[in-house]
Coordinates of C-alpha atoms in Angstrom, one line a residue:
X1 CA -27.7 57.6 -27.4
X2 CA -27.3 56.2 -23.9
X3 CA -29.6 57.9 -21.2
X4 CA -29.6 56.6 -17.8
X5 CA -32.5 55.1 -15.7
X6 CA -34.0 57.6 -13.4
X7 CA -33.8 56.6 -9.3
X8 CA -37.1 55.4 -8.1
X9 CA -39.4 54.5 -10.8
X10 CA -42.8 52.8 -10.2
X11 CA -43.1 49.4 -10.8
X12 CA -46.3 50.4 -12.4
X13 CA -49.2 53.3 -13.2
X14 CA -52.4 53.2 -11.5
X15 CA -55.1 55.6 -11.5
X16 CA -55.8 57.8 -8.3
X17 CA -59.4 58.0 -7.7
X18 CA -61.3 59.3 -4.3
X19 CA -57.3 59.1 -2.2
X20 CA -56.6 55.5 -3.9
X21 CA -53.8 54.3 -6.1
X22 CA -55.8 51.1 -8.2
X23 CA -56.5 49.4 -11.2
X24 CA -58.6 49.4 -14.0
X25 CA -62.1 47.5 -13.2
X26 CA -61.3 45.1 -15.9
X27 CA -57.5 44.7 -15.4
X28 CA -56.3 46.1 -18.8
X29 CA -53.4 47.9 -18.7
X30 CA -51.5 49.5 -21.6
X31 CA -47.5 49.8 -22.8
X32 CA -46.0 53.0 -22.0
X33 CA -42.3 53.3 -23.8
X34 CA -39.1 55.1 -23.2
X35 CA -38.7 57.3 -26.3
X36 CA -34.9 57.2 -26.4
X37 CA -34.9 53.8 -26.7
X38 CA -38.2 52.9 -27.7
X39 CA -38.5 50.1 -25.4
X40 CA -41.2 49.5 -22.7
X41 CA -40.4 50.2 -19.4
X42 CA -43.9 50.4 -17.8
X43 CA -47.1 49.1 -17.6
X44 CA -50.1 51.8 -17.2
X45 CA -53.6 50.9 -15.7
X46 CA -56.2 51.9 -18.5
X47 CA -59.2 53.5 -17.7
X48 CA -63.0 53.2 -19.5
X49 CA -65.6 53.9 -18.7
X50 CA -66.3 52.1 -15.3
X51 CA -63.2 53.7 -14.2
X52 CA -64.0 57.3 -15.4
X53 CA -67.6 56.7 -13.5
X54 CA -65.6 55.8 -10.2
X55 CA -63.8 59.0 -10.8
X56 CA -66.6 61.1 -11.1
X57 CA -68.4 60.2 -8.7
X58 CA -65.6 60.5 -5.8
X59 CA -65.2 63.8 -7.3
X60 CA -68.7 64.6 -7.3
X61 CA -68.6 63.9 -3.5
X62 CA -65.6 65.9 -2.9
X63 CA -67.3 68.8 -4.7
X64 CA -70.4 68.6 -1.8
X65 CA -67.8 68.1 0.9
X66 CA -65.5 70.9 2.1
X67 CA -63.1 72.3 -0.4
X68 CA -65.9 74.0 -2.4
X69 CA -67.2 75.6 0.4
X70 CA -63.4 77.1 1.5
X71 CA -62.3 80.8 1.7
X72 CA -60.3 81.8 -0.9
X73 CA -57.3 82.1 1.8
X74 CA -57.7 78.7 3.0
X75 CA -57.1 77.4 -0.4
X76 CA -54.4 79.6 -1.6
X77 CA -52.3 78.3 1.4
X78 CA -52.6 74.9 -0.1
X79 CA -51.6 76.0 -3.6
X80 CA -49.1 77.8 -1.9
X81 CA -47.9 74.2 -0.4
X82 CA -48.0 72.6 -3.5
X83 CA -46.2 74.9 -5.6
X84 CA -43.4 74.1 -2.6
X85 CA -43.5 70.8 -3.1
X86 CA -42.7 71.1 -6.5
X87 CA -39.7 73.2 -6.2
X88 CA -38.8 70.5 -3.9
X89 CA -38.2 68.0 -6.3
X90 CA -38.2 69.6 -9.1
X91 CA -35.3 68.1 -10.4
X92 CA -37.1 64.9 -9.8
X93 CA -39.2 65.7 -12.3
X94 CA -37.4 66.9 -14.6
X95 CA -35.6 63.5 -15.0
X96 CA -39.0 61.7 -15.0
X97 CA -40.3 64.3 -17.7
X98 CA -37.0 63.9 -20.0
X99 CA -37.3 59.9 -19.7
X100 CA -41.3 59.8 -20.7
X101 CA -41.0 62.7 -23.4
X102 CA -37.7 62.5 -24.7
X103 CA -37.1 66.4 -23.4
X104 CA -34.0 68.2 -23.1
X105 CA -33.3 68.1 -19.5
X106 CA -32.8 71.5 -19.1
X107 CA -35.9 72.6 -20.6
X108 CA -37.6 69.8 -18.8
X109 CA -36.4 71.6 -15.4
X110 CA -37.6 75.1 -16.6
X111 CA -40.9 73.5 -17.4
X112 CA -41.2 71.8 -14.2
X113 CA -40.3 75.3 -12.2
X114 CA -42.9 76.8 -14.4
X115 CA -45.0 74.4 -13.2
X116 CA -44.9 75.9 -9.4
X117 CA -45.6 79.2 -10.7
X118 CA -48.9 78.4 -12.0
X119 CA -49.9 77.2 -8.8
X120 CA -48.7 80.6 -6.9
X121 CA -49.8 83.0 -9.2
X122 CA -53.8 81.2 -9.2
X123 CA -53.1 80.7 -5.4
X124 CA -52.4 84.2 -5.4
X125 CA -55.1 85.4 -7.2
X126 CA -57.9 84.2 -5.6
X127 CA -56.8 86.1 -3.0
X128 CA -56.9 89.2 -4.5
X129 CA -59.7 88.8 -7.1
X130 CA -62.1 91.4 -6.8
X131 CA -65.2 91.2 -9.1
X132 CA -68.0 93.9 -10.4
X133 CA -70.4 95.5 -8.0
X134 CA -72.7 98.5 -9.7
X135 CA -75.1 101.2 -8.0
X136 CA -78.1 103.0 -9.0
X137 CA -77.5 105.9 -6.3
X138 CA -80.5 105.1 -3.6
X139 CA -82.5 102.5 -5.8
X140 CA -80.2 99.2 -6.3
X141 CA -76.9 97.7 -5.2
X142 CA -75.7 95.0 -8.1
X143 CA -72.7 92.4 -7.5
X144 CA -71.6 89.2 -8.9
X145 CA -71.1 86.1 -7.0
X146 CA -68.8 83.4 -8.1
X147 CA -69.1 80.0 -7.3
X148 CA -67.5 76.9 -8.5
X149 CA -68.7 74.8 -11.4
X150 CA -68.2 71.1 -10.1
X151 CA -66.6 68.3 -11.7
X152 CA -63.6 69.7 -14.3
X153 CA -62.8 67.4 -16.5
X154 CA -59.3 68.0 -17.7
X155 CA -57.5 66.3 -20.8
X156 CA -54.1 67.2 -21.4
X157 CA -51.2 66.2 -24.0
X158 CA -47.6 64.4 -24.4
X159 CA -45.8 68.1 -24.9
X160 CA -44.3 69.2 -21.8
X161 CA -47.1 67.5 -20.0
X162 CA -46.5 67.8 -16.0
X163 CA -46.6 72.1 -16.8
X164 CA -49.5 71.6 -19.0
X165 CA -51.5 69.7 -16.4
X166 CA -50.1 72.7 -13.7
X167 CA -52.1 75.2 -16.1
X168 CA -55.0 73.2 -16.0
X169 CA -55.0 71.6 -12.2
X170 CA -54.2 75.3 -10.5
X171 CA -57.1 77.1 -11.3
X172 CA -59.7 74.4 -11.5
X173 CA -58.8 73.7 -7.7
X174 CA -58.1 77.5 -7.1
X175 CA -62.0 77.9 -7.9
X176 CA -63.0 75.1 -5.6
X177 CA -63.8 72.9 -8.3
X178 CA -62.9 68.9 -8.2
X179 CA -61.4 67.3 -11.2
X180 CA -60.4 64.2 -13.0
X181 CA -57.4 64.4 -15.2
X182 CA -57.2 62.2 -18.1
X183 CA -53.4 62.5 -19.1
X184 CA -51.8 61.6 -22.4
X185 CA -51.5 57.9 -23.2
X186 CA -48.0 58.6 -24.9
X187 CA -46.8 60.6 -21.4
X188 CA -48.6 59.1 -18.5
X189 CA -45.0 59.2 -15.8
X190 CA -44.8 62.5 -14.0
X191 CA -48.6 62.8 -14.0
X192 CA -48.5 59.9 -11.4
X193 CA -46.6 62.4 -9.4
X194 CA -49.7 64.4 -8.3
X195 CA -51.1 62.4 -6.4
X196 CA -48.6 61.9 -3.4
X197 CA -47.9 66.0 -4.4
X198 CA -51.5 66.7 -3.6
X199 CA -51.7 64.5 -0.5
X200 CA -49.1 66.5 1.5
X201 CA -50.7 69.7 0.4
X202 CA -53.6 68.5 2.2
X203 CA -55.9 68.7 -0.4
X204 CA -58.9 66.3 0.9
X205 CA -59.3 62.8 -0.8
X206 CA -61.6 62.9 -4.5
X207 CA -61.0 66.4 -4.9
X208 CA -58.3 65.5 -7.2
X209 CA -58.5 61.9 -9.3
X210 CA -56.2 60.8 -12.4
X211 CA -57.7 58.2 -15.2
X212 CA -54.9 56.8 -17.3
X213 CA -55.6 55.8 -20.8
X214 CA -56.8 56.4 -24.3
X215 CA -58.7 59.5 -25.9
X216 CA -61.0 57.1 -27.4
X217 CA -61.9 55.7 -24.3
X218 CA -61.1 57.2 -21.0
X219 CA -60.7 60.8 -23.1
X220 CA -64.5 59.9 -24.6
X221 CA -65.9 58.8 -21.4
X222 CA -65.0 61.4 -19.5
X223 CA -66.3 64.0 -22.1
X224 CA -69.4 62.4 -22.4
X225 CA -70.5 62.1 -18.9
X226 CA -72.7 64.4 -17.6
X227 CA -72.0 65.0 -14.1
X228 CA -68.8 66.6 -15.6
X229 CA -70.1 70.5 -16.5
X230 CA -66.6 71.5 -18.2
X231 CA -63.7 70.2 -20.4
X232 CA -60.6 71.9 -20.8
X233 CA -58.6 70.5 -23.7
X234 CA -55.2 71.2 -24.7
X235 CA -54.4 68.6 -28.4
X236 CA -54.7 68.7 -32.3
X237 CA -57.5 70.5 -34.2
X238 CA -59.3 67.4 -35.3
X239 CA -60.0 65.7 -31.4
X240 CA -61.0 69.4 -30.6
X241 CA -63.7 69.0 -33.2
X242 CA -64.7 65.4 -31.7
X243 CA -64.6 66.4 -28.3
X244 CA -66.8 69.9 -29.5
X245 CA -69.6 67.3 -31.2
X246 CA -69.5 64.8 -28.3
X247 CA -70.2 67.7 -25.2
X248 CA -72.5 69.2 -27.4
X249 CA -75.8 67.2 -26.3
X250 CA -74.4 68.3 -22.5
X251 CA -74.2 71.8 -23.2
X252 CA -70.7 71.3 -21.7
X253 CA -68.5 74.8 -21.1
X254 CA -65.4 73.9 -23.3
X255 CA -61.7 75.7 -23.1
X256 CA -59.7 74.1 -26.2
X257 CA -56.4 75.4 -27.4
X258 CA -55.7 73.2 -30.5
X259 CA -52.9 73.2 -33.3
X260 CA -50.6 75.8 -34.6
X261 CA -49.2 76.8 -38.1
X262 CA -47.9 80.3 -36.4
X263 CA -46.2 82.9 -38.1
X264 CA -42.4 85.0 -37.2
X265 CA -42.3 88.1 -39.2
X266 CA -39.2 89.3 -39.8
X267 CA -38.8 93.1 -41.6
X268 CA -35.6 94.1 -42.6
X269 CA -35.3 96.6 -40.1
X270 CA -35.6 94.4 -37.6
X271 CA -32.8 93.5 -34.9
X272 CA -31.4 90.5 -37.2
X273 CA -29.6 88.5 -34.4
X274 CA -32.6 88.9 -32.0
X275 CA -34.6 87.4 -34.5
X276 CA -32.7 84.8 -35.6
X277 CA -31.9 83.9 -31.7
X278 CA -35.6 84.0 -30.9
X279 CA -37.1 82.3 -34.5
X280 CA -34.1 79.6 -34.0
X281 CA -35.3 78.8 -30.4
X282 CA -39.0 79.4 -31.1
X283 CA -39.1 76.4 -33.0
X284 CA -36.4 73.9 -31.9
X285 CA -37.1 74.3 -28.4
X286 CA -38.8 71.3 -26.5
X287 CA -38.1 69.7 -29.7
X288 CA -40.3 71.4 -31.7
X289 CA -42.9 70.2 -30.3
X290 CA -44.9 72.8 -29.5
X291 CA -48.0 74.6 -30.2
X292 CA -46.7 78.0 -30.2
X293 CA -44.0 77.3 -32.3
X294 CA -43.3 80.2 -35.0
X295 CA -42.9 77.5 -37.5
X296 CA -43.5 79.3 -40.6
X297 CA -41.0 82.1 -40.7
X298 CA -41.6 85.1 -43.5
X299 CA -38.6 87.0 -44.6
X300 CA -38.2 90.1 -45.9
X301 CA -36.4 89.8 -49.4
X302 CA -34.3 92.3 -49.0
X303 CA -32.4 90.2 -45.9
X304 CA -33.9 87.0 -47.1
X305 CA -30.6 85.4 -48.3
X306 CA -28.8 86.5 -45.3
X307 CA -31.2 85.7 -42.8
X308 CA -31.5 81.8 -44.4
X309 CA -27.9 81.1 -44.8
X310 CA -27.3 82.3 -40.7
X311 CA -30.3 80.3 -39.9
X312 CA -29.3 77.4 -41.6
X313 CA -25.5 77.8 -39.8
X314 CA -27.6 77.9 -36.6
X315 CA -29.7 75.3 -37.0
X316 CA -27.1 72.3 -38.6
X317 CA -25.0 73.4 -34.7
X318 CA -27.6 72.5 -32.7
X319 CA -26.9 69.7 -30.3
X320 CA -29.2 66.8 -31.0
X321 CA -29.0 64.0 -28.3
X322 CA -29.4 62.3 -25.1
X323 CA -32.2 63.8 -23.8
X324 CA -30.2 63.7 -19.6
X325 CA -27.1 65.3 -20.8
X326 CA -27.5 69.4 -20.2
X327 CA -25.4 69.7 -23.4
X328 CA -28.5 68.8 -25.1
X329 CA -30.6 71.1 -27.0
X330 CA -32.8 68.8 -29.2
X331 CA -34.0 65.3 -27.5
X332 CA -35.9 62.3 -28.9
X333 CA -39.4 62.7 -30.5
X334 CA -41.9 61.4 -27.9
X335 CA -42.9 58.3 -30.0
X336 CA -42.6 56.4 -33.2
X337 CA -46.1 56.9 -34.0
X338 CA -45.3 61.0 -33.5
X339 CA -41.5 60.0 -35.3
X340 CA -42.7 58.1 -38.4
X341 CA -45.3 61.6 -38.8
X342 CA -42.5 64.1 -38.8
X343 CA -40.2 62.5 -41.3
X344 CA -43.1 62.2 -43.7
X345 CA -43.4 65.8 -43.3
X346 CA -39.8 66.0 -43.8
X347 CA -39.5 63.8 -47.2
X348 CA -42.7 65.7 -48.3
X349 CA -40.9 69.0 -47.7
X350 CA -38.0 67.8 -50.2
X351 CA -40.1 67.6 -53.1
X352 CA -41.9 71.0 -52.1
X353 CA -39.0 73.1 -51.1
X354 CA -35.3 73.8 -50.6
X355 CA -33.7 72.0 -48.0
X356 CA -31.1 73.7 -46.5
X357 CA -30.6 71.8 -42.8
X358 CA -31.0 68.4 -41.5
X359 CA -33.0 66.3 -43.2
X360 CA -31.2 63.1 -42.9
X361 CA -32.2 60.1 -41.6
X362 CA -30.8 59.5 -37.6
X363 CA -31.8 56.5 -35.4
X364 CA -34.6 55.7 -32.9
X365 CA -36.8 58.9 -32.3
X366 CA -34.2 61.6 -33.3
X367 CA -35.1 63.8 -36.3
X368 CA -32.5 66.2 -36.8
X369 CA -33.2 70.0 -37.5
X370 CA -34.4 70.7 -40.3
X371 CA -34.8 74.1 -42.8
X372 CA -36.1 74.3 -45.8
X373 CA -36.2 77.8 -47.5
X374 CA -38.6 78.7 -51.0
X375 CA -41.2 77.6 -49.4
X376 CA -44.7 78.4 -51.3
X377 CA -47.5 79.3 -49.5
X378 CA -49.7 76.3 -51.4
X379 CA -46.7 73.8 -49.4
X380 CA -47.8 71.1 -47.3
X381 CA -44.9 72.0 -45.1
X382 CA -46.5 75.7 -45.0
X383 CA -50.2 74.7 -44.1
X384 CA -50.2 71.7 -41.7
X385 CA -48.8 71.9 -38.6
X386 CA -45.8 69.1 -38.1
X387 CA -45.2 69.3 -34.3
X388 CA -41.6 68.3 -34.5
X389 CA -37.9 70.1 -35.2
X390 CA -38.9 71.3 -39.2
X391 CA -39.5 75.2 -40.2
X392 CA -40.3 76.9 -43.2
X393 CA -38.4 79.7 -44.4
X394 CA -40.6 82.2 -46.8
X395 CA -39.6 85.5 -48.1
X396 CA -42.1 88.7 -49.1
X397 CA -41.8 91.8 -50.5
X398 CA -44.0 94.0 -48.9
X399 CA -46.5 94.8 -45.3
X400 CA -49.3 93.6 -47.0
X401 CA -47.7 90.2 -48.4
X402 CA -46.4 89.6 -45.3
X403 CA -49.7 89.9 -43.8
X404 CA -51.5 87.6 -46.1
X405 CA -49.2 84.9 -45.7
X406 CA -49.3 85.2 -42.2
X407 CA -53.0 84.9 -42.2
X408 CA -52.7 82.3 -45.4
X409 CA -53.4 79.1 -43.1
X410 CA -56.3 77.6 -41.1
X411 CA -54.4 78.0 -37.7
X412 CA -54.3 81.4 -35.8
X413 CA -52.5 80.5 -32.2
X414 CA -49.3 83.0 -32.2
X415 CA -47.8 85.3 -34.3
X416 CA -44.2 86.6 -33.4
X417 CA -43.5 90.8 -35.4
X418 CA -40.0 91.3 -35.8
X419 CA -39.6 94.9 -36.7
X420 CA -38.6 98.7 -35.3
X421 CA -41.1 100.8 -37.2
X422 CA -43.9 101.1 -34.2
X423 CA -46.4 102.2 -36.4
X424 CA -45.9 99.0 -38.6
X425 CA -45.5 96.3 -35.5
X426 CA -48.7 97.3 -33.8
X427 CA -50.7 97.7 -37.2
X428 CA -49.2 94.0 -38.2
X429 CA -50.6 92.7 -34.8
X430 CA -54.1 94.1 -35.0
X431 CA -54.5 92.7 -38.4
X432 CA -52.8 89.4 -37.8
X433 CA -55.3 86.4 -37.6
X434 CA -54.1 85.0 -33.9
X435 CA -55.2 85.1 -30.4
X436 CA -51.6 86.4 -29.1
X437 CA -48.8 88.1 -30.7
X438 CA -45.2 88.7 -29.5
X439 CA -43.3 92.0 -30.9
X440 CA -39.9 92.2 -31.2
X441 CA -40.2 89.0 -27.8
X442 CA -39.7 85.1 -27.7
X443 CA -42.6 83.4 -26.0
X444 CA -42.3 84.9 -23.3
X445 CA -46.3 84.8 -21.6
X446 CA -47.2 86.7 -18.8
X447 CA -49.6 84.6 -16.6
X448 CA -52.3 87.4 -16.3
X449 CA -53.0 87.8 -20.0
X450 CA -55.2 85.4 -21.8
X451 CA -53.9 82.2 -23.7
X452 CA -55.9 81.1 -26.9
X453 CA -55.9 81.0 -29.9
X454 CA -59.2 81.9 -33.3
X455 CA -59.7 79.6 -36.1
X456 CA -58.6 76.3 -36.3
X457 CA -56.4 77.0 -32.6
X458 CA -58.8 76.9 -30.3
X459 CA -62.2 77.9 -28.5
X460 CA -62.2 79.9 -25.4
X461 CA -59.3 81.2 -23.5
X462 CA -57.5 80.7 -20.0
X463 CA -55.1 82.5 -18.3
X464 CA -55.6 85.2 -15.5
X465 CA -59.7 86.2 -14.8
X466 CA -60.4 84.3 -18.0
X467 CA -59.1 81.1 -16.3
X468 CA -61.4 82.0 -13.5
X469 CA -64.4 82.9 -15.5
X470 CA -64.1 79.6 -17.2
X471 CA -64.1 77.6 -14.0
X472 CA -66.9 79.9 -12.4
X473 CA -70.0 80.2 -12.8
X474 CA -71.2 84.4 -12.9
X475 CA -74.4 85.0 -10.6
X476 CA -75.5 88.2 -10.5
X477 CA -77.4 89.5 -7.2
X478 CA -79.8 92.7 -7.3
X479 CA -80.9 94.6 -3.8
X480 CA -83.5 97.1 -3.8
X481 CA -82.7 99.4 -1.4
X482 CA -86.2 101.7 -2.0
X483 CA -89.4 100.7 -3.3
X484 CA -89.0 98.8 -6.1
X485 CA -91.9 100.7 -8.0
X486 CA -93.6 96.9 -9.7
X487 CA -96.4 97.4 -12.3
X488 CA -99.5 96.5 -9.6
X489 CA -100.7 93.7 -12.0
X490 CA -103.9 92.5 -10.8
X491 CA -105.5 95.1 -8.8
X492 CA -108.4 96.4 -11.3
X493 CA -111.5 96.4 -9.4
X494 CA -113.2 95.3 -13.2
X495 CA -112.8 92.0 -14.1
X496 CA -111.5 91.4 -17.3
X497 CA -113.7 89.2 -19.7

């Protein structure tokens, strides 16, 4: 499957530290592949530790210098700038982001514009942010301050990674924080793109500064070090636990949203075609490799044979191919290392289940998509989350079933409610075990409501004012305005023996 060489590719990735594009300190560099083809096309500079402490401490100067100390205004005008500049070439990157992930390029350009969004709506909100002031009527005024935390550290994944990095960059430099980014080893391209992105912004040099290389070294450096106060993480369940052990001797504020098994309910009263449009998507969509996936879909039986048989149609129809071509609904997996993972799931899944999509073997990084149906809730394919173009198909015969399957995993990220009984939708989503629920709704997120997920999905939340409260430190300021009435300690005119 033939996909053609983007215009203007680097000759090589660097890291960007304090307004410079450079090496590693010792030279090493790593392979970076094109997952279409699975041949290296670029070399990538990458970092340890010397280079995470050159980034930290240009971004520990920055912090001291002027962009902490902005108005609100001033720096929402450069957000403003920088969400332009991404419009502007936002076809740009989607081609970059299709050739380093193996994307769909029109998803990879709906990613890319979503990218610019983040940066308006933080840009905007800091503007408009108003935060809690209390009175005790002629005794005390009370009102918090805000002020920026320092150093962000920011680690971010392969899976759609220039909008993931958006989420993460916007509001840590909305607050007036500085930050090193340590991108995914797998997806290092559009990353590279920040920097010249920032520059024309006018953001000042070492407020923003990009480490290339692996979790276990640059990723572990950077969480380790301790003139870096925060760590947002976005990854898999088990580095979350890592990176949760290794800040813990810093006291570090952490933000992690980790893996996801989540569920998509659908009742038999339920708008079939909706569901099976949005249940289809929800999980095939950027290849399936997603957190928020709804990769474990619960049927009612009573619709169950109907609902798989149209879902299995669906699924055997979808377009699965060069990742350029707009036809294109289902791209390359983003490595052989991620490829080779997803087929086992998929061979595994034939001896648990019954498959009734996909499942064949295709070349390179493809993995067609693939149903399977019966699936028990004591599955492997049921329980551990498989990042790739695979869904489970599970029927039940009642709320409460329903509910305990649902809950039945170690994950709770999402949850997707396909139903029209009211009563029984917004029951289902207080008692579902997940940090966000869609009802009778794709994944479609507004930016003000917080993104997280409990269990095994995550710690923390961002999104909106939690994003803010993450990268903020609360100070709370009390005026007297009378007397403040102290016990007069100290004022006995009988000394105590």
């Amino acid at each position: 499957m033939p996909q053609p060489t983007p215009a203007g590719l680097p000759g090589k990735i660097q890291h960007f530290i304090d307004g410079r594009f450079v090496d590693s300190v010792d030279g090493e560099t790593f392979d970076v592949i094109n997952p279409t083809t699975d041949e290296v096309y670029i070399q990538a500079a990458s970092g340890k530790q010397a280079d995470i402490d050159l980034a930290v401490a240009a971004a520990r100067r920055a912090f001291d210098g002027p962009w902490s100390k902005m108005l609100p205004r001033a720096r929402s005008r450069v957000l403003h700038t920088i969400a332009d500049l991404i419009e502007g070439q936002d076809q740009r990157l989607a081609e970059l982001e299709t050739w380093d992930t193996g994307l769909p390029i029109t998803q990879a350009l709906g990613q890319a514009r979503r990218a610019a969004e983040n940066f308006r709506f933080f840009a905007d909100l800091i503007v408009a942010q108003r935060d809690d002031t209390y009175k005790v009527p002629g005794r005390q005024v009370n009102y918090v301050n805000r002020k920026p935390k320092g150093v962000a550290g920011l680690i971010t994944p392969w899976n759609t990674p220039f909008m993931l990095e958006s989420w993460k960059l916007a509001p840590a430099l909305a607050t007036g924080n500085t930050v090193v980014l340590k991108p995914a080893e797998f997806t290092p391209l559009s990353a590279s793109l920040w920097a010249g992105i920032f520059r024309e912004a006018g953001v000042p040099d070492g407020v923003f500064n990009l480490v290339n290389g692996f979790g276990e070294t640059a990723g572990d450096a950077l969480v380790k070090h301790p003139d870096v106060p925060l760590i947002s993480f976005t990854g898999e369940s088990r580095t979350g636990q890592l990176i949760f052990a290794n800040a813990a001797p810093f006291l570090k504020g952490l933000s992690m949203e980790l893996g996801g098994k989540s569920p998509a309910v659908v009742f038999a009263d339920a708008d079939l075609e909706s569901a099976l449009d949005a249940t289809v998507f929800g999980v095939f969509s950027l290849n399936g490799e997603r957190c928020t996936a709804g990769s474990r879909v619960l049927v009612e039986r009573s619709v169950y044979d109907e609902f798989v048989a149209a879902y299995a149609r669906r699924a055997a129809a979808i377009t699965v191919g060069d990742p350029s071509d707009p036809a294109t609904e289902v791209g390359a997996l983003v490595h052989p290392e991620h490829r080779a993972k997803v087929v086992r799931y998929v061979e595994i899944g034939k001896g648990e289940a019954r498959l009734v999509a996909g499942g064949e073997p295709m070349e390179g990084n493809f993995v067609a998509p693939t149903v399977f149906a019966d699936v028990r809730p004591q599955a492997r394919i049921f329980q551990e989350e498989i990042f790739g173009p695979v869904v489970a198909i599970t029927p039940f015969d009642s709320d409460a079933e329903a509910l305990e399957l649902a809950n039945g995993v170690k994950y709770g990220l999402a949850a997707y409610i396909w139903t029209n009984d009211l009563k029984r939708a917004h029951a289902f989503a207080q008692n579902v075990e997940a940090g966000m629920v869609w009802l009778n709704s794709n994944n479609v997120r507004d930016l003000r409501t917080p993104f997280g997920g409990v269990k095994a999905s995550g710690l923390g939340h961002e999104g909106g004012y939690r994003s803010i409260d993450f990268y903020t430190d609360q100070q709370a300021v009390h005026i007297s305005l009378s007397d403040s009435h102290s016990p007069r300690f100290g004022t006995s005119s009988t000394p105590q023996k």
